[in-house]
mmCIF file of C-alpha atoms in Angstrom:
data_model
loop_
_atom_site.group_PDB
_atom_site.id
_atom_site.type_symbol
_atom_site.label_atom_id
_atom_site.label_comp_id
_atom_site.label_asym_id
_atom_site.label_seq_id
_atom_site.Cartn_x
_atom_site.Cartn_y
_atom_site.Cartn_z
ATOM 1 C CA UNK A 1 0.000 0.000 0.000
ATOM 2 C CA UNK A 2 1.316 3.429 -0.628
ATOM 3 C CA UNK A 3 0.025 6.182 1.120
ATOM 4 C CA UNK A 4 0.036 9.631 -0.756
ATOM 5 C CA UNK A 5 0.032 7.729 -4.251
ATOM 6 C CA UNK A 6 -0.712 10.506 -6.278
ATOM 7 C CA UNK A 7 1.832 13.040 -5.249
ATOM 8 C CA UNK A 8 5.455 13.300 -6.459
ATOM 9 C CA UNK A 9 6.833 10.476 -4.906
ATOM 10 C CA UNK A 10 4.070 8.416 -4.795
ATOM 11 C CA UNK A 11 3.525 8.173 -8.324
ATOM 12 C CA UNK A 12 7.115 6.638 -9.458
ATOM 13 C CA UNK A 13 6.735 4.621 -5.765
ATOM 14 C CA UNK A 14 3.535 3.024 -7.282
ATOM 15 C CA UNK A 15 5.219 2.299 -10.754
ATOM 16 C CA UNK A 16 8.508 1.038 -9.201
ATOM 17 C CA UNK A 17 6.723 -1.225 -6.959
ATOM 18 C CA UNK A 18 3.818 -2.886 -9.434
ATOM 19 C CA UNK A 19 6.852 -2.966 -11.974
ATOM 20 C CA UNK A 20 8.351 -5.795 -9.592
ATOM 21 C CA UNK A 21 5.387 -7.815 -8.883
ATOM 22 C CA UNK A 22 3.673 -6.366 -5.824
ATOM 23 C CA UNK A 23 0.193 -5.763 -5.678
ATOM 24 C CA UNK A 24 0.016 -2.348 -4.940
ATOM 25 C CA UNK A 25 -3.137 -0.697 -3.391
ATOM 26 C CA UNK A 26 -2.304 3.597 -4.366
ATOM 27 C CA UNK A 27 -3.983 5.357 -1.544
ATOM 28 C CA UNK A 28 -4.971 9.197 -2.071
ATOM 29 C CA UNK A 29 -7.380 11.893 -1.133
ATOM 30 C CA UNK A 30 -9.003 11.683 -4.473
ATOM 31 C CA UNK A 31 -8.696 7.966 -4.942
ATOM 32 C CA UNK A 32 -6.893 8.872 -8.521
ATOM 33 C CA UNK A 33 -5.091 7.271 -11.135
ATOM 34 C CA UNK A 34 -1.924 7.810 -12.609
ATOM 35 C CA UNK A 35 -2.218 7.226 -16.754
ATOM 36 C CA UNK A 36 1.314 5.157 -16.321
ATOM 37 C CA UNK A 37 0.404 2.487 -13.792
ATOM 38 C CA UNK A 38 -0.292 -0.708 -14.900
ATOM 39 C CA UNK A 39 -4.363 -2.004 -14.500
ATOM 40 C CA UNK A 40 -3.521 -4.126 -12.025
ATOM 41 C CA UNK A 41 -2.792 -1.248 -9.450
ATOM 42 C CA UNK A 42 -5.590 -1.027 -7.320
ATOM 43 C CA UNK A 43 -6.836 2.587 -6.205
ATOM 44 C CA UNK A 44 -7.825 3.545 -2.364
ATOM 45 C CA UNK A 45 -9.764 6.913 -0.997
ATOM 46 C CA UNK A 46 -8.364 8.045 2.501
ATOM 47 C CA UNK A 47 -7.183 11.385 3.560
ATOM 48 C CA UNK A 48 -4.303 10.204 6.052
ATOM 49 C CA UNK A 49 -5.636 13.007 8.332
ATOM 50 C CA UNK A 50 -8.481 10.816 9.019
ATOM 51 C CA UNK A 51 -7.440 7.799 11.473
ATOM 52 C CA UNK A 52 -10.582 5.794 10.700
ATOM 53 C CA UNK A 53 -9.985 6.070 6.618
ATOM 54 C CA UNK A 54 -6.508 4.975 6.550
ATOM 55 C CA UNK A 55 -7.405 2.249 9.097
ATOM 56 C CA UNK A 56 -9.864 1.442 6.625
ATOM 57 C CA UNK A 57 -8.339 1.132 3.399
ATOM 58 C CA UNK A 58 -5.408 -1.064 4.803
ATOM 59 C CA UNK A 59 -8.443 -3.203 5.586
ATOM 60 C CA UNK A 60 -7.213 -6.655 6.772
ATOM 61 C CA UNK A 61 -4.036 -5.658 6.231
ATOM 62 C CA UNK A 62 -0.328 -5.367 4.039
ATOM 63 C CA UNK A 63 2.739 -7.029 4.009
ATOM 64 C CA UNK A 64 4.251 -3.437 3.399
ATOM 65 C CA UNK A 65 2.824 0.234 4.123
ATOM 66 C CA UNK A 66 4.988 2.822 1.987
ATOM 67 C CA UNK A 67 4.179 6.596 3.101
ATOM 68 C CA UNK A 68 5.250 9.166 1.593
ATOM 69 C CA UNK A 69 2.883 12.252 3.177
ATOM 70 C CA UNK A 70 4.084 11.520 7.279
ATOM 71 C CA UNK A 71 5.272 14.746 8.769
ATOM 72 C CA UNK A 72 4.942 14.274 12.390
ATOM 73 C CA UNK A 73 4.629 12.212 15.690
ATOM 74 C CA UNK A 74 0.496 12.029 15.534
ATOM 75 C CA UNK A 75 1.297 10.313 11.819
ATOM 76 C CA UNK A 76 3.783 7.785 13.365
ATOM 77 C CA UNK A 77 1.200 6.722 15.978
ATOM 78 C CA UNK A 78 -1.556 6.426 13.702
ATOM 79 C CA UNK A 79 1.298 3.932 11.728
ATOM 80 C CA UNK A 80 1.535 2.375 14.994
ATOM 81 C CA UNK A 81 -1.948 1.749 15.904
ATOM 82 C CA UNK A 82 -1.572 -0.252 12.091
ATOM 83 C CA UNK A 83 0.817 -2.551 12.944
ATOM 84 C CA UNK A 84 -0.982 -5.653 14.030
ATOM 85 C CA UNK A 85 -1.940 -5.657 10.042
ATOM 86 C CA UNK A 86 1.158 -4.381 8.647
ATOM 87 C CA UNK A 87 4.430 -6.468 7.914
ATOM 88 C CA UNK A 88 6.669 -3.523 7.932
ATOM 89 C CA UNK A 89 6.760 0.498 6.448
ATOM 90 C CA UNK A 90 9.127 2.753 4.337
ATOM 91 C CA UNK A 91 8.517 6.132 5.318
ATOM 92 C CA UNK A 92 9.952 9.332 3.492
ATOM 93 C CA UNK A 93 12.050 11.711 6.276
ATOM 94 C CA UNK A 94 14.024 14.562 4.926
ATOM 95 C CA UNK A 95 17.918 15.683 5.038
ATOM 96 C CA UNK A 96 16.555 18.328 6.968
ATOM 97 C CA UNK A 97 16.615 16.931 9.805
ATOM 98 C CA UNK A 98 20.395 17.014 10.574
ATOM 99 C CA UNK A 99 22.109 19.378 12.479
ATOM 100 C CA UNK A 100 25.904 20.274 12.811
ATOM 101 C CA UNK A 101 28.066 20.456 15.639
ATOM 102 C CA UNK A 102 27.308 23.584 16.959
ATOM 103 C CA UNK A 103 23.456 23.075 16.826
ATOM 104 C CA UNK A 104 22.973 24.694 13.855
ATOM 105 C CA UNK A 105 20.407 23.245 11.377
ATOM 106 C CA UNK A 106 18.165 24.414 8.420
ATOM 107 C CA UNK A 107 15.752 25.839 10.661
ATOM 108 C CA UNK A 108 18.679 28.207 11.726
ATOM 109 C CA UNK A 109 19.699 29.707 8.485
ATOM 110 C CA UNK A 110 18.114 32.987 8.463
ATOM 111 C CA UNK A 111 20.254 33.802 11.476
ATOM 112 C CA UNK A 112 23.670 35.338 11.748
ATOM 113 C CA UNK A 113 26.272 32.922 11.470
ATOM 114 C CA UNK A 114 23.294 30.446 11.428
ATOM 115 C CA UNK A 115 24.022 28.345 8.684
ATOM 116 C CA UNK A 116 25.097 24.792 9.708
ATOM 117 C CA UNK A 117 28.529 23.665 8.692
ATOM 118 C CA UNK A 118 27.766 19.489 8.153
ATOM 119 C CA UNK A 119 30.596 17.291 7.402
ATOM 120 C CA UNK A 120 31.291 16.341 3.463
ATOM 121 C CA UNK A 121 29.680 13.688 3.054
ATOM 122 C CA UNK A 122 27.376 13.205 5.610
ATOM 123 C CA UNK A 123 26.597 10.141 7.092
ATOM 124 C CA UNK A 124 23.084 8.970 8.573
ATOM 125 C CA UNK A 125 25.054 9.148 11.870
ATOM 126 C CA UNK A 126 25.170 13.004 12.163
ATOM 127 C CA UNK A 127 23.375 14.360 15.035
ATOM 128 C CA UNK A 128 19.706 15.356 14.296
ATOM 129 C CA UNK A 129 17.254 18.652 15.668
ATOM 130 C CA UNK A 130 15.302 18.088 19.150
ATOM 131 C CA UNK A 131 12.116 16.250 17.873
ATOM 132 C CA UNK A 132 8.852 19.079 18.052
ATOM 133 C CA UNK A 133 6.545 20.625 16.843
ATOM 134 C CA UNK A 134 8.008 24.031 15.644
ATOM 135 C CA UNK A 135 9.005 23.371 12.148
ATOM 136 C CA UNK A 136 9.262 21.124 8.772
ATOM 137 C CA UNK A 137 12.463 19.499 10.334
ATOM 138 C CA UNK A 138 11.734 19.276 14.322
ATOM 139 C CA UNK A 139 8.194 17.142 12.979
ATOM 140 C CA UNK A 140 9.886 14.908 10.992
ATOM 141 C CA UNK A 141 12.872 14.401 13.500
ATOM 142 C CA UNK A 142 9.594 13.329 15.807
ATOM 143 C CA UNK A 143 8.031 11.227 12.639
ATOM 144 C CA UNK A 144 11.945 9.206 12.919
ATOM 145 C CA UNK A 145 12.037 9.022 16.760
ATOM 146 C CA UNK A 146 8.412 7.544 17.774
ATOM 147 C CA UNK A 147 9.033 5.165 14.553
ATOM 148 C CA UNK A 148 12.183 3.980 14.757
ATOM 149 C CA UNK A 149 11.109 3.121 19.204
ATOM 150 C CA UNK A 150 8.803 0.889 17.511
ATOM 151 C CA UNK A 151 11.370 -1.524 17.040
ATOM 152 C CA UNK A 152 10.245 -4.802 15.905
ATOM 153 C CA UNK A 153 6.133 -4.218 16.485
ATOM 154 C CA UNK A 154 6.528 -1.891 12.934
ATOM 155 C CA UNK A 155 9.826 -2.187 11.155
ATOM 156 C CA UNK A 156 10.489 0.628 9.175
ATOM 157 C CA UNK A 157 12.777 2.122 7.029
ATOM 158 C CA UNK A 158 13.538 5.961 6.917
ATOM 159 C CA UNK A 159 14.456 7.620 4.114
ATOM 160 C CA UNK A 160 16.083 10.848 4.621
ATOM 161 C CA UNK A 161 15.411 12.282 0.731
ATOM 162 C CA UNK A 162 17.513 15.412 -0.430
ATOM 163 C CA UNK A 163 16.137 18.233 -2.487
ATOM 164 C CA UNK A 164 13.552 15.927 -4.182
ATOM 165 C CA UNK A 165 12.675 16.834 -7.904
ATOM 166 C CA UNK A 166 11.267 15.163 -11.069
ATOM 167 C CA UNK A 167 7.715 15.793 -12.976
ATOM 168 C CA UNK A 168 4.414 16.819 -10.391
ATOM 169 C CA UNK A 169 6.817 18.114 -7.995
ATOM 170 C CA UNK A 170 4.857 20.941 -5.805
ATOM 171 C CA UNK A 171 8.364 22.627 -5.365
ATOM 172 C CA UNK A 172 10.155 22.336 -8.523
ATOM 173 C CA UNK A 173 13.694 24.258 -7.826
ATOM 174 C CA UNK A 174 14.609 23.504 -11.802
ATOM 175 C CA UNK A 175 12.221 26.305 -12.580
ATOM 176 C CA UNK A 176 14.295 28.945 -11.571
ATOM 177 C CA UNK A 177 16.537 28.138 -14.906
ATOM 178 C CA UNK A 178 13.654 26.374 -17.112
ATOM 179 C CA UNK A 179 11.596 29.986 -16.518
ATOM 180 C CA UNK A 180 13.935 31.922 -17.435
ATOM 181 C CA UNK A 181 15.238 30.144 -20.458
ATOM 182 C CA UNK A 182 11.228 29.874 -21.524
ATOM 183 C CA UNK A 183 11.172 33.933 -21.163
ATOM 184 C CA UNK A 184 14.485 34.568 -23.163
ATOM 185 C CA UNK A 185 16.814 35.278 -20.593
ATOM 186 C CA UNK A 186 19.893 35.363 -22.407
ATOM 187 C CA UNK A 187 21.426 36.362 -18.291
ATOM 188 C CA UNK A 188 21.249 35.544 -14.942
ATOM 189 C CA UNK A 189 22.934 35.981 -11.532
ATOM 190 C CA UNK A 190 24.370 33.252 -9.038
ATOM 191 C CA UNK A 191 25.227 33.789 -5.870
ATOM 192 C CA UNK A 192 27.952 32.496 -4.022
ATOM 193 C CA UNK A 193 29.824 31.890 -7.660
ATOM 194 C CA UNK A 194 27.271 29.340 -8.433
ATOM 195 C CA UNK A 195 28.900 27.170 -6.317
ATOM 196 C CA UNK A 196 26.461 26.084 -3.869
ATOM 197 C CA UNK A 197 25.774 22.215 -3.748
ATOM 198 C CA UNK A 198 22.397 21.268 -2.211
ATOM 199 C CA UNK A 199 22.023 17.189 -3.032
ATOM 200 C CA UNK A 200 19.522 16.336 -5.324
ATOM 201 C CA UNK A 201 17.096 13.614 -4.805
ATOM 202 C CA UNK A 202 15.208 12.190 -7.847
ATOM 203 C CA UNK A 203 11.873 10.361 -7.172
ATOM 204 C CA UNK A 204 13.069 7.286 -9.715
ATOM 205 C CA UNK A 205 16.184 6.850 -7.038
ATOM 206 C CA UNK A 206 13.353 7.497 -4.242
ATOM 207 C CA UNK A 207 11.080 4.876 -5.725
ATOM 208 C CA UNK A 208 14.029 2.244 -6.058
ATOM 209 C CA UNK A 209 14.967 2.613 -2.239
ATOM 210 C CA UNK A 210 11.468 2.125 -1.737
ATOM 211 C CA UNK A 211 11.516 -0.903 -3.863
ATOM 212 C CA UNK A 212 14.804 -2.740 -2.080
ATOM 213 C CA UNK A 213 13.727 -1.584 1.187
ATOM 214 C CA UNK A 214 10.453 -3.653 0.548
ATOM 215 C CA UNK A 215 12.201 -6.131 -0.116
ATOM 216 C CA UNK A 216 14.352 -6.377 2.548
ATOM 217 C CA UNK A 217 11.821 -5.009 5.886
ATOM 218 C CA UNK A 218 14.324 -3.748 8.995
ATOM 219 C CA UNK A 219 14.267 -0.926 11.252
ATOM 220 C CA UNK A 220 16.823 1.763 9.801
ATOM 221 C CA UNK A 221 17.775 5.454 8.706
ATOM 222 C CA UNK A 222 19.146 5.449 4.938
ATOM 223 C CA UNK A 223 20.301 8.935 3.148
ATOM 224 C CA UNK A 224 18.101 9.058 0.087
ATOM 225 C CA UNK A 225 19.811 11.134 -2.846
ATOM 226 C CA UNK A 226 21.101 10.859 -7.012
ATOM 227 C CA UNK A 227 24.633 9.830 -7.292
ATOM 228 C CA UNK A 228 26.547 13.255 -8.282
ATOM 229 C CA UNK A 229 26.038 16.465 -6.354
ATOM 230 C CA UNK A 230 26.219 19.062 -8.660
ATOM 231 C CA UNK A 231 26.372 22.896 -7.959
ATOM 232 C CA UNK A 232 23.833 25.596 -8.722
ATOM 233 C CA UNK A 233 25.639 26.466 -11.352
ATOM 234 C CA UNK A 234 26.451 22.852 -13.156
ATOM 235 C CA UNK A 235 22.911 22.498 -13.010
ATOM 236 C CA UNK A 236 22.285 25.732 -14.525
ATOM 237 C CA UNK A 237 24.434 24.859 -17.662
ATOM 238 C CA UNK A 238 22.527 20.873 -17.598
ATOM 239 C CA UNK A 239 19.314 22.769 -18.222
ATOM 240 C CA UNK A 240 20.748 25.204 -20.681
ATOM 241 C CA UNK A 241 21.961 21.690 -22.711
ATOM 242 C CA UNK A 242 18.145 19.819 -22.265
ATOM 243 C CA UNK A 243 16.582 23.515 -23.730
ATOM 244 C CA UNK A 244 19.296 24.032 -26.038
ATOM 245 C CA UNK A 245 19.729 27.673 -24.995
ATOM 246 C CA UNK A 246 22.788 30.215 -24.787
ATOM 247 C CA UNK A 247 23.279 32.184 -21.077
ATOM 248 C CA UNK A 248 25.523 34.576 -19.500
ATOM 249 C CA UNK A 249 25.762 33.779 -15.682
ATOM 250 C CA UNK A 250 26.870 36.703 -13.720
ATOM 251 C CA UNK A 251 28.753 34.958 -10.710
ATOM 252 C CA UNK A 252 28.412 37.014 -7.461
ATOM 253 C CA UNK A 253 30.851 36.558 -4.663
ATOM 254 C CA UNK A 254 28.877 35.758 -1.494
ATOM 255 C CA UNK A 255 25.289 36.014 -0.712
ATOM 256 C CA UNK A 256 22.006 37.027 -2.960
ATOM 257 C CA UNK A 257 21.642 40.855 -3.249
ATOM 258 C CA UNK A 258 18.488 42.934 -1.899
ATOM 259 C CA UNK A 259 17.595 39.194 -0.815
ATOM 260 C CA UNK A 260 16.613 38.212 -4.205
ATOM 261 C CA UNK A 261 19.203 39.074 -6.443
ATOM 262 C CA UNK A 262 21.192 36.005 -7.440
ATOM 263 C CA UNK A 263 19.064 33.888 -4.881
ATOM 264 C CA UNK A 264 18.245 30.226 -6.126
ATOM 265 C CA UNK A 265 16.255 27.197 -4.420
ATOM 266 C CA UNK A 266 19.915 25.671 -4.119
ATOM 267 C CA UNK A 267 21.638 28.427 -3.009
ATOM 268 C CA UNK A 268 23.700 27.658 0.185
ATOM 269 C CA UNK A 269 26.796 29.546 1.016
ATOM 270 C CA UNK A 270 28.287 25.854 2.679
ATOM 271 C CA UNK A 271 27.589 22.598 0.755
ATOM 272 C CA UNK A 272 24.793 19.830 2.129
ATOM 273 C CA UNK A 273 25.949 16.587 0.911
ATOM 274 C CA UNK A 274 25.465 13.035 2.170
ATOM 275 C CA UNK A 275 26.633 9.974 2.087
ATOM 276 C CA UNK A 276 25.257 7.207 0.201
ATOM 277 C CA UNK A 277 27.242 4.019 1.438
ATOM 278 C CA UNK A 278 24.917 2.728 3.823
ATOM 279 C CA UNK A 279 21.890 2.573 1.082
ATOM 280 C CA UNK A 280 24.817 0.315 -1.015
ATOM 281 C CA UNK A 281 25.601 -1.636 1.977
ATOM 282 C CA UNK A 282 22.706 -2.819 3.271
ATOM 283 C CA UNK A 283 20.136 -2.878 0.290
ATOM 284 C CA UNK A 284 22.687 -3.415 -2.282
ATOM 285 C CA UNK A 285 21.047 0.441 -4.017
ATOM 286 C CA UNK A 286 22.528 1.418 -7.067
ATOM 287 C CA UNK A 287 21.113 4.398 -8.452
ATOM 288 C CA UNK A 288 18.266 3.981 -11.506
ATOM 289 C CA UNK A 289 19.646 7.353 -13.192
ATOM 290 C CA UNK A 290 21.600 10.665 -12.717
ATOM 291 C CA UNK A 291 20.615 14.251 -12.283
ATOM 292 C CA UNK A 292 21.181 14.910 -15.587
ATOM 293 C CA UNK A 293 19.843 12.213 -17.245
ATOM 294 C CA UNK A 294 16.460 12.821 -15.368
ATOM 295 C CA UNK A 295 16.263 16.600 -16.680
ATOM 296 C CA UNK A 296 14.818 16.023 -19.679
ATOM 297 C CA UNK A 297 11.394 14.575 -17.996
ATOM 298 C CA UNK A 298 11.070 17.324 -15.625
ATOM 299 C CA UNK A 299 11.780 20.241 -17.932
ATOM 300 C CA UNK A 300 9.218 19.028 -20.688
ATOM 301 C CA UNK A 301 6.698 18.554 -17.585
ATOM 302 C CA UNK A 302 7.693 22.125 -16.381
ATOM 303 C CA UNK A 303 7.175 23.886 -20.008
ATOM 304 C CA UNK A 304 3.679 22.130 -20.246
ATOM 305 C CA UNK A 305 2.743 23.264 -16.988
ATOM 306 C CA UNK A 306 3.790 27.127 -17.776
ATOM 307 C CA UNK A 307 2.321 26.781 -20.992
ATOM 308 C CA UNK A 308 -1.211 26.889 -19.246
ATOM 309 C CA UNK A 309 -0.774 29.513 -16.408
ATOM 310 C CA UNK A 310 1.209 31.197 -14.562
ATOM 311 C CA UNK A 311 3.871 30.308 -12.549
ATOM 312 C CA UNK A 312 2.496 31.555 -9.320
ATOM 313 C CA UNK A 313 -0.978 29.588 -9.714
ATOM 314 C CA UNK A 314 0.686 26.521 -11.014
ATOM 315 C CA UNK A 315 3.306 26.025 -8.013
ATOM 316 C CA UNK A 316 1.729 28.114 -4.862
ATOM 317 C CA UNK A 317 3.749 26.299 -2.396
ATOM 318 C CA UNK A 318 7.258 27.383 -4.841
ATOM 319 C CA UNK A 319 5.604 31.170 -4.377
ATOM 320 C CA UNK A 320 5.114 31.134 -1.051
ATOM 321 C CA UNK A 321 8.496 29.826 -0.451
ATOM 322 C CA UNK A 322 10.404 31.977 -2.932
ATOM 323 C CA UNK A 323 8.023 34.640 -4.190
ATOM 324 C CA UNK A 324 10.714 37.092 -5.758
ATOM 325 C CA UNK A 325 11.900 34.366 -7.317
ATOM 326 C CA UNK A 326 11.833 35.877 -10.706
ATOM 327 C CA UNK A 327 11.768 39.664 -10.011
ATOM 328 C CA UNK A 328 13.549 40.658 -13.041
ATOM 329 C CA UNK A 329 13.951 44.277 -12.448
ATOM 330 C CA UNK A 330 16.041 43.929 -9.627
ATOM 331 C CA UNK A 331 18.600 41.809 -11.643
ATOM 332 C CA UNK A 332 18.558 44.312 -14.138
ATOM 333 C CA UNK A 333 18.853 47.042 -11.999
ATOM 334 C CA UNK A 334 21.456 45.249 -10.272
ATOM 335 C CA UNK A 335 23.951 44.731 -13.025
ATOM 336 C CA UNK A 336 23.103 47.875 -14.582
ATOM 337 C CA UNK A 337 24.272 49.625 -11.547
ATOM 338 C CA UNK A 338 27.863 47.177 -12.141
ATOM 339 C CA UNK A 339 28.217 48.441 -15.045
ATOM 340 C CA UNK A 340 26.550 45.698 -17.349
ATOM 341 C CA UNK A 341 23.744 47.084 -19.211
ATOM 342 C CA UNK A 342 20.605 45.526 -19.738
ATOM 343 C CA UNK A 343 19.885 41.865 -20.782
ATOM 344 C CA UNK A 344 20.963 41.320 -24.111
ATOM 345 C CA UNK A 345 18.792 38.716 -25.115
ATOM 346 C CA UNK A 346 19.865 35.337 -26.681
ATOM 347 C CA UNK A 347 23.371 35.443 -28.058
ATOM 348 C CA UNK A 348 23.950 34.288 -31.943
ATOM 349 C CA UNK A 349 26.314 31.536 -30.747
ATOM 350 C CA UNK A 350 25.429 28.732 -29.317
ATOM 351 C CA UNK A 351 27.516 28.730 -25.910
ATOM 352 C CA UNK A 352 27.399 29.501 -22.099
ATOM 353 C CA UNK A 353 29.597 31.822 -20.526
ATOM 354 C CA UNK A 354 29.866 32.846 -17.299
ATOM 355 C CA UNK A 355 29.895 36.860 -17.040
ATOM 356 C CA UNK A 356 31.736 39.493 -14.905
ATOM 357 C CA UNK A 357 31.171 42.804 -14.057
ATOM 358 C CA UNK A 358 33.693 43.773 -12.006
ATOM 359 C CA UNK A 359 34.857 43.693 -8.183
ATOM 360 C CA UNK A 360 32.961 47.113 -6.938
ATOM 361 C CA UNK A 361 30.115 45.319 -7.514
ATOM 362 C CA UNK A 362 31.516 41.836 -5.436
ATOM 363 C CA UNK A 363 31.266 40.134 -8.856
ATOM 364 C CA UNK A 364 34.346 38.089 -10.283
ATOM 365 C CA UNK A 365 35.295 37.650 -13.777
ATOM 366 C CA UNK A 366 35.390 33.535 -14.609
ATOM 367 C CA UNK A 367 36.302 31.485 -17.502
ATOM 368 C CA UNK A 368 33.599 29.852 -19.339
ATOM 369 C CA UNK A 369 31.192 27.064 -17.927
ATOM 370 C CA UNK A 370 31.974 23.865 -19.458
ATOM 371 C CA UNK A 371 28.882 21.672 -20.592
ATOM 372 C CA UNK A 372 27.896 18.944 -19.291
ATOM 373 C CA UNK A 373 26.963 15.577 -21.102
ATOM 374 C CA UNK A 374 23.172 15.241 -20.782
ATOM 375 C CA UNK A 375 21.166 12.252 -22.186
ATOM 376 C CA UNK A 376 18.108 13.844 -24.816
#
């Protein structure tokens, strides 16, 4: 049974999972069906709010509950209360939940000096935020603690996903390129010399933990992410090569300016990367594809999706998160004030360069970005 079918993860969970002979039962609010699953897949109405209507669609019961929408303590007891009729779960957790040495985690970043300095890679046994119910990271650091005391009553494995993208995403960070590229930016701005590295987490890598931890039920934290960690701008120049477009990238030392300026949904000024080992160790994962090989899904799904509406009413939870996200009169106004005049559209040559404007402006010149191989 997977709980939250429909979503992101859900969807490739459901496919990756009837694709290897289970019958899977794909459990949403809307009791809907994805147009890829095979007709075997059976569909379930339950809003996992509602104790009675999850109880009720497991029915007599699973060999293994995957859920992909738990955020908190209340939704690991409700798993709890299941596990007379359940043989064992996968739940999705979230890198977020680490913090470094000093306390510092991403709930923290906002603050002076707050950003969290984690060790490169990091393993699952970092230290981890005081379970709550304060934030994103503090609930699902309670979602791992009351699961994981279940022991042997509910094994379950937790997967601690990265920045999670591919096609129905409700946060897609590779819009911040595929917009622009769509809207003929021929030029845009990077903070922290594009150099940021937040780990990527595809849902076809997702779905295959899901798969091998099915397979093999235990109680257990596994790091959930693709294979390379590239930075903000590597991906940048990926998406360039899937769109066949030409950009300037204006490389700015440090943060984002006037807060938006040169601010991307991977911008970090110190790297989050973990460790994958312990996925290869004890489920024998090998990842089912690379960032860039997965582009080429997400950006078609991205240009159909802008092709009907705006960005804003297509991807609320992306505006609420990162509303300025494509103010393009503050870049503008930004490098005009370095010195670099206004966008000048798409280049006649096909290349990408990275641009400088000068150190007054905390902007260094850089050689060009190399491309990247990409499969089409």
């Amino acid at each position: 049974m997977v709980v939250g079918a429909t979503g992101q993860i859900g969807r490739a969970a459901v496919t990756a999972l009837a694709g290897d002979g289970w019958e899977v039962t794909a459990v949403s609010r809307g009791g809907g069906r994805d147009e890829s699953w095979p007709a075997q897949v059976r569909t379930a109405r339950a809003d996992r709010e509602d104790d009675a209507a999850l109880a009720a669609a497991v029915g007599d019961g699973c060999e293994v509950l995957v859920d992909v929408v738990a955020y908190g303590p209340a939704h690991a007891g409700q798993l709890v209360s299941l596990a007379d009729r359940v043989g064992s779960a996968v739940v999705i957790s979230s890198v977020s939940v680490y913090e470094d040495d000093k306390g510092r985690g991403f709930d923290t970043q906002g603050e002076p000096e707050g950003f969290p300095e984690y060790p490169v890679p990091m393993t699952e046994e970092q230290r981890t935020v005081t379970p709550g119910d304060s934030s994103y990271s503090t609930r699902k650091a309670g979602l791992e603690r009351e699961l994981l005391a279940a022991g042997d009553r509910l094994p379950t494995t937790l997967l601690r996903a990265g920045a999670i993208h591919g096609p129905y995403s409700p946060l897609p960070r590779e819009l911040y390129f595929v917009k622009r590229n769509l809207d003929g930016r021929a030029r845009r701005v990077l903070s922290y010399r594009g150099r940021s590295r937040f780990h990527t987490a595809s849902t076809h890598n997702i779905a295959e933990l899901i798969r091998l931890a099915s397979l093999r039920p235990g109680s257990r934290v596994l790091n959930t992410c693709d294979p390379e960690v590239l930075t903000a701008a590597e991906i940048g120049a990926a998406i360039d090569a899937v769109m066949g477009v030409t950009t300037e990238t204006v490389l700015l030392e440090g943060p984002p300016r006037a807060q938006s300026v040169g601010r991307t949904p991977w911008s970090t000024r110190l790297p989050v990367v973990a460790d994958m080992s312990a996925a290869e160790r004890e489920l024998g994962y090998r990842p089912v594809l690379s960032y860039t090989e997965s582009l080429p899904e997400t950006v078609d799904w991205l240009a159909r999706r802008l092709d009907r509406q705006d960005w804003r009413e297509a991807f609320p939870a992306l505006a609420g998160v990162y509303p300025d996200l494509f103010d393009y009169p503050a870049e503008d106004a930004f490098v005009n004030a370095c010195g670099g005049g206004p966008d000048p559209g798409p280049p006649p040559q096909h290349r990408r360069t990275a641009y400088g404007l000068g150190v007054a402006c905390g902007v260094q010149v850089t050689s060009a970005l190399s491309s990247l191989p990409v499969s089409r």
